Amino acid sequence: MLVKPFREDGRISGLLRDARGPKPGLQPLDPTVEEIVSRCFKGFMPPVANPPGRRSGA
């Protein structure tokens, strides 16, 4: 819950939920590294049977 962080540091900002998206200061992967990781990931993961955005039986 959100009360625990507030009790630990006493700041009201502890009650706020974390923002979505990349955290400040994080660096995206180099495009070459991203391509290598993507290829490896696709090799290990089976294809999705019902990908998002597509309806079966339509």
PDB file of N, CA, C and O in Angstrom:
ATOM      1  N   MET A   1       0.841  -1.194   0.000  1.00  0.00           N
ATOM      2  CA  MET A   1       0.000   0.000   0.000  1.00  0.00           C
ATOM      3  C   MET A   1       0.876   1.244   0.000  1.00  0.00           C
ATOM      4  O   MET A   1       2.076   1.184   0.142  1.00  0.00           O
ATOM      5  N   LEU A   2       0.247   2.367  -0.115  1.00  0.00           N
ATOM      6  CA  LEU A   2       0.969   3.624  -0.190  1.00  0.00           C
ATOM      7  C   LEU A   2       1.299   4.207   1.182  1.00  0.00           C
ATOM      8  O   LEU A   2       2.110   5.114   1.287  1.00  0.00           O
ATOM      9  N   VAL A   3       0.680   3.702   2.232  1.00  0.00           N
ATOM     10  CA  VAL A   3       0.892   4.256   3.564  1.00  0.00           C
ATOM     11  C   VAL A   3       2.289   3.907   4.086  1.00  0.00           C
ATOM     12  O   VAL A   3       2.922   4.711   4.756  1.00  0.00           O
ATOM     13  N   LYS A   4       2.798   2.733   3.748  1.00  0.00           N
ATOM     14  CA  LYS A   4       4.100   2.308   4.250  1.00  0.00           C
ATOM     15  C   LYS A   4       5.224   3.272   3.864  1.00  0.00           C
ATOM     16  O   LYS A   4       5.993   3.689   4.741  1.00  0.00           O
ATOM     17  N   PRO A   5       5.340   3.680   2.564  1.00  0.00           N
ATOM     18  CA  PRO A   5       6.401   4.643   2.239  1.00  0.00           C
ATOM     19  C   PRO A   5       6.246   5.966   2.995  1.00  0.00           C
ATOM     20  O   PRO A   5       7.230   6.568   3.406  1.00  0.00           O
ATOM     21  N   PHE A   6       5.007   6.405   3.223  1.00  0.00           N
ATOM     22  CA  PHE A   6       4.764   7.645   3.962  1.00  0.00           C
ATOM     23  C   PHE A   6       5.248   7.503   5.404  1.00  0.00           C
ATOM     24  O   PHE A   6       5.907   8.392   5.939  1.00  0.00           O
ATOM     25  N   ARG A   7       4.942   6.391   6.003  1.00  0.00           N
ATOM     26  CA  ARG A   7       5.355   6.183   7.397  1.00  0.00           C
ATOM     27  C   ARG A   7       6.872   6.064   7.523  1.00  0.00           C
ATOM     28  O   ARG A   7       7.442   6.450   8.537  1.00  0.00           O
ATOM     29  N   GLU A   8       7.515   5.519   6.481  1.00  0.00           N
ATOM     30  CA  GLU A   8       8.963   5.341   6.545  1.00  0.00           C
ATOM     31  C   GLU A   8       9.724   6.651   6.430  1.00  0.00           C
ATOM     32  O   GLU A   8      10.697   6.871   7.130  1.00  0.00           O
ATOM     33  N   ASP A   9       9.285   7.543   5.507  1.00  0.00           N
ATOM     34  CA  ASP A   9      10.055   8.788   5.342  1.00  0.00           C
ATOM     35  C   ASP A   9       9.293  10.035   5.769  1.00  0.00           C
ATOM     36  O   ASP A   9       9.882  11.105   5.852  1.00  0.00           O
ATOM     37  N   GLY A  10       8.000   9.933   6.041  1.00  0.00           N
ATOM     38  CA  GLY A  10       7.234  11.056   6.560  1.00  0.00           C
ATOM     39  C   GLY A  10       6.894  12.139   5.548  1.00  0.00           C
ATOM     40  O   GLY A  10       6.352  13.176   5.916  1.00  0.00           O
ATOM     41  N   ARG A  11       7.237  11.918   4.288  1.00  0.00           N
ATOM     42  CA  ARG A  11       6.927  12.925   3.269  1.00  0.00           C
ATOM     43  C   ARG A  11       5.613  12.590   2.570  1.00  0.00           C
ATOM     44  O   ARG A  11       5.308  11.426   2.320  1.00  0.00           O
ATOM     45  N   ILE A  12       4.846  13.620   2.246  1.00  0.00           N
ATOM     46  CA  ILE A  12       3.579  13.431   1.553  1.00  0.00           C
ATOM     47  C   ILE A  12       3.793  12.807   0.187  1.00  0.00           C
ATOM     48  O   ILE A  12       2.963  12.046  -0.292  1.00  0.00           O
ATOM     49  N   SER A  13       4.928  13.072  -0.441  1.00  0.00           N
ATOM     50  CA  SER A  13       5.202  12.493  -1.759  1.00  0.00           C
ATOM     51  C   SER A  13       5.247  10.962  -1.697  1.00  0.00           C
ATOM     52  O   SER A  13       5.086  10.305  -2.721  1.00  0.00           O
ATOM     53  N   GLY A  14       5.415  10.414  -0.516  1.00  0.00           N
ATOM     54  CA  GLY A  14       5.378   8.966  -0.355  1.00  0.00           C
ATOM     55  C   GLY A  14       4.008   8.383  -0.628  1.00  0.00           C
ATOM     56  O   GLY A  14       3.869   7.186  -0.852  1.00  0.00           O
ATOM     57  N   LEU A  15       2.971   9.226  -0.594  1.00  0.00           N
ATOM     58  CA  LEU A  15       1.609   8.761  -0.858  1.00  0.00           C
ATOM     59  C   LEU A  15       1.281   8.724  -2.355  1.00  0.00           C
ATOM     60  O   LEU A  15       0.279   8.157  -2.753  1.00  0.00           O
ATOM     61  N   LEU A  16       2.129   9.354  -3.166  1.00  0.00           N
ATOM     62  CA  LEU A  16       1.884   9.382  -4.605  1.00  0.00           C
ATOM     63  C   LEU A  16       2.327   8.080  -5.247  1.00  0.00           C
ATOM     64  O   LEU A  16       3.325   7.488  -4.861  1.00  0.00           O
ATOM     65  N   ARG A  17       1.586   7.655  -6.258  1.00  0.00           N
ATOM     66  CA  ARG A  17       1.980   6.468  -7.009  1.00  0.00           C
ATOM     67  C   ARG A  17       3.165   6.812  -7.899  1.00  0.00           C
ATOM     68  O   ARG A  17       3.360   7.949  -8.285  1.00  0.00           O
ATOM     69  N   ASP A  18       3.938   5.799  -8.229  1.00  0.00           N
ATOM     70  CA  ASP A  18       5.067   5.999  -9.131  1.00  0.00           C
ATOM     71  C   ASP A  18       4.559   6.372 -10.513  1.00  0.00           C
ATOM     72  O   ASP A  18       3.543   5.858 -10.984  1.00  0.00           O
ATOM     73  N   ALA A  19       5.279   7.279 -11.167  1.00  0.00           N
ATOM     74  CA  ALA A  19       4.918   7.686 -12.528  1.00  0.00           C
ATOM     75  C   ALA A  19       5.235   6.556 -13.499  1.00  0.00           C
ATOM     76  O   ALA A  19       6.183   5.802 -13.305  1.00  0.00           O
ATOM     77  N   ARG A  20       4.460   6.463 -14.552  1.00  0.00           N
ATOM     78  CA  ARG A  20       4.710   5.457 -15.577  1.00  0.00           C
ATOM     79  C   ARG A  20       5.803   5.936 -16.509  1.00  0.00           C
ATOM     80  O   ARG A  20       6.120   7.109 -16.555  1.00  0.00           O
ATOM     81  N   GLY A  21       6.342   5.003 -17.269  1.00  0.00           N
ATOM     82  CA  GLY A  21       7.351   5.350 -18.255  1.00  0.00           C
ATOM     83  C   GLY A  21       8.754   5.203 -17.706  1.00  0.00           C
ATOM     84  O   GLY A  21       8.965   4.797 -16.573  1.00  0.00           O
ATOM     85  N   PRO A  22       9.722   5.532 -18.535  1.00  0.00           N
ATOM     86  CA  PRO A  22      11.113   5.391 -18.111  1.00  0.00           C
ATOM     87  C   PRO A  22      11.463   6.337 -16.966  1.00  0.00           C
ATOM     88  O   PRO A  22      10.970   7.450 -16.903  1.00  0.00           O
ATOM     89  N   LYS A  23      12.273   5.851 -16.075  1.00  0.00           N
ATOM     90  CA  LYS A  23      12.709   6.665 -14.943  1.00  0.00           C
ATOM     91  C   LYS A  23      13.762   7.670 -15.409  1.00  0.00           C
ATOM     92  O   LYS A  23      14.544   7.390 -16.311  1.00  0.00           O
ATOM     93  N   PRO A  24      13.778   8.848 -14.806  1.00  0.00           N
ATOM     94  CA  PRO A  24      14.794   9.838 -15.178  1.00  0.00           C
ATOM     95  C   PRO A  24      16.198   9.286 -14.977  1.00  0.00           C
ATOM     96  O   PRO A  24      16.472   8.618 -13.989  1.00  0.00           O
ATOM     97  N   GLY A  25      17.071   9.549 -15.921  1.00  0.00           N
ATOM     98  CA  GLY A  25      18.452   9.109 -15.824  1.00  0.00           C
ATOM     99  C   GLY A  25      18.738   7.768 -16.475  1.00  0.00           C
ATOM    100  O   GLY A  25      19.882   7.400 -16.644  1.00  0.00           O
ATOM    101  N   LEU A  26      17.694   7.006 -16.831  1.00  0.00           N
ATOM    102  CA  LEU A  26      17.934   5.727 -17.488  1.00  0.00           C
ATOM    103  C   LEU A  26      18.291   5.958 -18.947  1.00  0.00           C
ATOM    104  O   LEU A  26      17.682   6.766 -19.637  1.00  0.00           O
ATOM    105  N   GLN A  27      19.269   5.245 -19.417  1.00  0.00           N
ATOM    106  CA  GLN A  27      19.697   5.358 -20.810  1.00  0.00           C
ATOM    107  C   GLN A  27      19.122   4.194 -21.606  1.00  0.00           C
ATOM    108  O   GLN A  27      19.215   3.055 -21.186  1.00  0.00           O
ATOM    109  N   PRO A  28      18.515   4.476 -22.762  1.00  0.00           N
ATOM    110  CA  PRO A  28      18.040   3.368 -23.593  1.00  0.00           C
ATOM    111  C   PRO A  28      19.235   2.596 -24.146  1.00  0.00           C
ATOM    112  O   PRO A  28      20.356   3.098 -24.199  1.00  0.00           O
ATOM    113  N   LEU A  29      18.974   1.361 -24.550  1.00  0.00           N
ATOM    114  CA  LEU A  29      20.047   0.549 -25.114  1.00  0.00           C
ATOM    115  C   LEU A  29      20.496   1.106 -26.455  1.00  0.00           C
ATOM    116  O   LEU A  29      19.714   1.692 -27.197  1.00  0.00           O
ATOM    117  N   ASP A  30      21.752   0.888 -26.750  1.00  0.00           N
ATOM    118  CA  ASP A  30      22.285   1.227 -28.057  1.00  0.00           C
ATOM    119  C   ASP A  30      21.487   0.427 -29.101  1.00  0.00           C
ATOM    120  O   ASP A  30      21.141  -0.732 -28.861  1.00  0.00           O
ATOM    121  N   PRO A  31      21.158   1.008 -30.263  1.00  0.00           N
ATOM    122  CA  PRO A  31      20.358   0.290 -31.267  1.00  0.00           C
ATOM    123  C   PRO A  31      20.948  -1.060 -31.675  1.00  0.00           C
ATOM    124  O   PRO A  31      20.204  -2.014 -31.913  1.00  0.00           O
ATOM    125  N   THR A  32      22.266  -1.167 -31.716  1.00  0.00           N
ATOM    126  CA  THR A  32      22.892  -2.445 -32.075  1.00  0.00           C
ATOM    127  C   THR A  32      22.616  -3.494 -31.000  1.00  0.00           C
ATOM    128  O   THR A  32      22.259  -4.637 -31.305  1.00  0.00           O
ATOM    129  N   VAL A  33      22.743  -3.105 -29.746  1.00  0.00           N
ATOM    130  CA  VAL A  33      22.483  -4.016 -28.632  1.00  0.00           C
ATOM    131  C   VAL A  33      21.000  -4.383 -28.611  1.00  0.00           C
ATOM    132  O   VAL A  33      20.637  -5.544 -28.401  1.00  0.00           O
ATOM    133  N   GLU A  34      20.133  -3.419 -28.844  1.00  0.00           N
ATOM    134  CA  GLU A  34      18.693  -3.656 -28.879  1.00  0.00           C
ATOM    135  C   GLU A  34      18.345  -4.704 -29.939  1.00  0.00           C
ATOM    136  O   GLU A  34      17.535  -5.599 -29.696  1.00  0.00           O
ATOM    137  N   GLU A  35      18.965  -4.625 -31.099  1.00  0.00           N
ATOM    138  CA  GLU A  35      18.717  -5.583 -32.181  1.00  0.00           C
ATOM    139  C   GLU A  35      19.155  -6.989 -31.783  1.00  0.00           C
ATOM    140  O   GLU A  35      18.437  -7.966 -32.017  1.00  0.00           O
ATOM    141  N   ILE A  36      20.317  -7.104 -31.154  1.00  0.00           N
ATOM    142  CA  ILE A  36      20.818  -8.412 -30.718  1.00  0.00           C
ATOM    143  C   ILE A  36      19.885  -9.020 -29.676  1.00  0.00           C
ATOM    144  O   ILE A  36      19.511 -10.193 -29.774  1.00  0.00           O
ATOM    145  N   VAL A  37      19.495  -8.226 -28.697  1.00  0.00           N
ATOM    146  CA  VAL A  37      18.598  -8.712 -27.643  1.00  0.00           C
ATOM    147  C   VAL A  37      17.256  -9.120 -28.247  1.00  0.00           C
ATOM    148  O   VAL A  37      16.700 -10.163 -27.896  1.00  0.00           O
ATOM    149  N   SER A  38      16.748  -8.328 -29.169  1.00  0.00           N
ATOM    150  CA  SER A  38      15.464  -8.622 -29.801  1.00  0.00           C
ATOM    151  C   SER A  38      15.520  -9.954 -30.543  1.00  0.00           C
ATOM    152  O   SER A  38      14.610 -10.776 -30.438  1.00  0.00           O
ATOM    153  N   ARG A  39      16.581 -10.181 -31.294  1.00  0.00           N
ATOM    154  CA  ARG A  39      16.726 -11.446 -32.037  1.00  0.00           C
ATOM    155  C   ARG A  39      16.807 -12.639 -31.085  1.00  0.00           C
ATOM    156  O   ARG A  39      16.172 -13.664 -31.314  1.00  0.00           O
ATOM    157  N   CYS A  40      17.585 -12.492 -30.027  1.00  0.00           N
ATOM    158  CA  CYS A  40      17.713 -13.586 -29.060  1.00  0.00           C
ATOM    159  C   CYS A  40      16.386 -13.867 -28.373  1.00  0.00           C
ATOM    160  O   CYS A  40      16.001 -15.021 -28.197  1.00  0.00           O
ATOM    161  N   PHE A  41      15.681 -12.816 -28.001  1.00  0.00           N
ATOM    162  CA  PHE A  41      14.400 -12.969 -27.317  1.00  0.00           C
ATOM    163  C   PHE A  41      13.398 -13.686 -28.218  1.00  0.00           C
ATOM    164  O   PHE A  41      12.701 -14.601 -27.792  1.00  0.00           O
ATOM    165  N   LYS A  42      13.342 -13.284 -29.481  1.00  0.00           N
ATOM    166  CA  LYS A  42      12.417 -13.920 -30.420  1.00  0.00           C
ATOM    167  C   LYS A  42      12.770 -15.381 -30.636  1.00  0.00           C
ATOM    168  O   LYS A  42      11.894 -16.202 -30.865  1.00  0.00           O
ATOM    169  N   GLY A  43      14.058 -15.733 -30.553  1.00  0.00           N
ATOM    170  CA  GLY A  43      14.478 -17.114 -30.710  1.00  0.00           C
ATOM    171  C   GLY A  43      14.070 -17.994 -29.543  1.00  0.00           C
ATOM    172  O   GLY A  43      13.831 -19.185 -29.715  1.00  0.00           O
ATOM    173  N   PHE A  44      13.967 -17.424 -28.338  1.00  0.00           N
ATOM    174  CA  PHE A  44      13.619 -18.195 -27.154  1.00  0.00           C
ATOM    175  C   PHE A  44      12.119 -18.225 -26.881  1.00  0.00           C
ATOM    176  O   PHE A  44      11.620 -19.175 -26.306  1.00  0.00           O
ATOM    177  N   MET A  45      11.424 -17.185 -27.270  1.00  0.00           N
ATOM    178  CA  MET A  45      10.001 -17.090 -26.947  1.00  0.00           C
ATOM    179  C   MET A  45       9.150 -17.672 -28.072  1.00  0.00           C
ATOM    180  O   MET A  45       9.362 -17.353 -29.233  1.00  0.00           O
ATOM    181  N   PRO A  46       8.161 -18.500 -27.731  1.00  0.00           N
ATOM    182  CA  PRO A  46       7.263 -19.010 -28.773  1.00  0.00           C
ATOM    183  C   PRO A  46       6.356 -17.882 -29.264  1.00  0.00           C
ATOM    184  O   PRO A  46       6.104 -16.918 -28.540  1.00  0.00           O
ATOM    185  N   PRO A  47       5.859 -17.977 -30.500  1.00  0.00           N
ATOM    186  CA  PRO A  47       4.957 -16.933 -30.992  1.00  0.00           C
ATOM    187  C   PRO A  47       3.668 -16.897 -30.171  1.00  0.00           C
ATOM    188  O   PRO A  47       3.235 -17.914 -29.634  1.00  0.00           O
ATOM    189  N   VAL A  48       3.077 -15.734 -30.071  1.00  0.00           N
ATOM    190  CA  VAL A  48       1.840 -15.560 -29.321  1.00  0.00           C
ATOM    191  C   VAL A  48       0.704 -16.169 -30.130  1.00  0.00           C
ATOM    192  O   VAL A  48       0.552 -15.876 -31.326  1.00  0.00           O
ATOM    193  N   ALA A  49      -0.089 -17.027 -29.506  1.00  0.00           N
ATOM    194  CA  ALA A  49      -1.177 -17.715 -30.202  1.00  0.00           C
ATOM    195  C   ALA A  49      -2.258 -16.740 -30.642  1.00  0.00           C
ATOM    196  O   ALA A  49      -2.830 -16.874 -31.712  1.00  0.00           O
ATOM    197  N   ASN A  50      -2.554 -15.764 -29.814  1.00  0.00           N
ATOM    198  CA  ASN A  50      -3.611 -14.805 -30.118  1.00  0.00           C
ATOM    199  C   ASN A  50      -3.064 -13.407 -29.848  1.00  0.00           C
ATOM    200  O   ASN A  50      -3.262 -12.853 -28.779  1.00  0.00           O
ATOM    201  N   PRO A  51      -2.342 -12.795 -30.816  1.00  0.00           N
ATOM    202  CA  PRO A  51      -1.722 -11.511 -30.543  1.00  0.00           C
ATOM    203  C   PRO A  51      -2.750 -10.432 -30.210  1.00  0.00           C
ATOM    204  O   PRO A  51      -3.889 -10.493 -30.668  1.00  0.00           O
ATOM    205  N   PRO A  52      -2.361  -9.444 -29.408  1.00  0.00           N
ATOM    206  CA  PRO A  52      -3.276  -8.369 -29.057  1.00  0.00           C
ATOM    207  C   PRO A  52      -3.756  -7.642 -30.317  1.00  0.00           C
ATOM    208  O   PRO A  52      -3.020  -7.487 -31.275  1.00  0.00           O
ATOM    209  N   GLY A  53      -4.991  -7.205 -30.290  1.00  0.00           N
ATOM    210  CA  GLY A  53      -5.540  -6.445 -31.410  1.00  0.00           C
ATOM    211  C   GLY A  53      -6.201  -7.315 -32.465  1.00  0.00           C
ATOM    212  O   GLY A  53      -6.820  -6.826 -33.386  1.00  0.00           O
ATOM    213  N   ARG A  54      -6.052  -8.607 -32.333  1.00  0.00           N
ATOM    214  CA  ARG A  54      -6.682  -9.508 -33.285  1.00  0.00           C
ATOM    215  C   ARG A  54      -7.710 -10.353 -32.553  1.00  0.00           C
ATOM    216  O   ARG A  54      -7.453 -10.862 -31.485  1.00  0.00           O
ATOM    217  N   ARG A  55      -8.841 -10.517 -33.154  1.00  0.00           N
ATOM    218  CA  ARG A  55      -9.897 -11.313 -32.537  1.00  0.00           C
ATOM    219  C   ARG A  55      -9.980 -12.659 -33.214  1.00  0.00           C
ATOM    220  O   ARG A  55      -9.912 -12.757 -34.427  1.00  0.00           O
ATOM    221  N   SER A  56     -10.143 -13.701 -32.432  1.00  0.00           N
ATOM    222  CA  SER A  56     -10.291 -15.022 -33.027  1.00  0.00           C
ATOM    223  C   SER A  56     -11.767 -15.256 -33.381  1.00  0.00           C
ATOM    224  O   SER A  56     -12.667 -14.804 -32.691  1.00  0.00           O
ATOM    225  N   GLY A  57     -11.984 -15.900 -34.473  1.00  0.00           N
ATOM    226  CA  GLY A  57     -13.352 -16.220 -34.896  1.00  0.00           C
ATOM    227  C   GLY A  57     -14.075 -15.074 -35.567  1.00  0.00           C
ATOM    228  O   GLY A  57     -15.277 -15.114 -35.749  1.00  0.00           O
ATOM    229  N   ALA A  58     -13.360 -14.018 -35.942  1.00  0.00           N
ATOM    230  CA  ALA A  58     -14.031 -12.876 -36.561  1.00  0.00           C
ATOM    231  C   ALA A  58     -14.131 -13.029 -38.044  1.00  0.00           C
ATOM    232  O   ALA A  58     -13.484 -13.700 -38.726  1.00  0.00           O
TER     233      ALA A  58
END
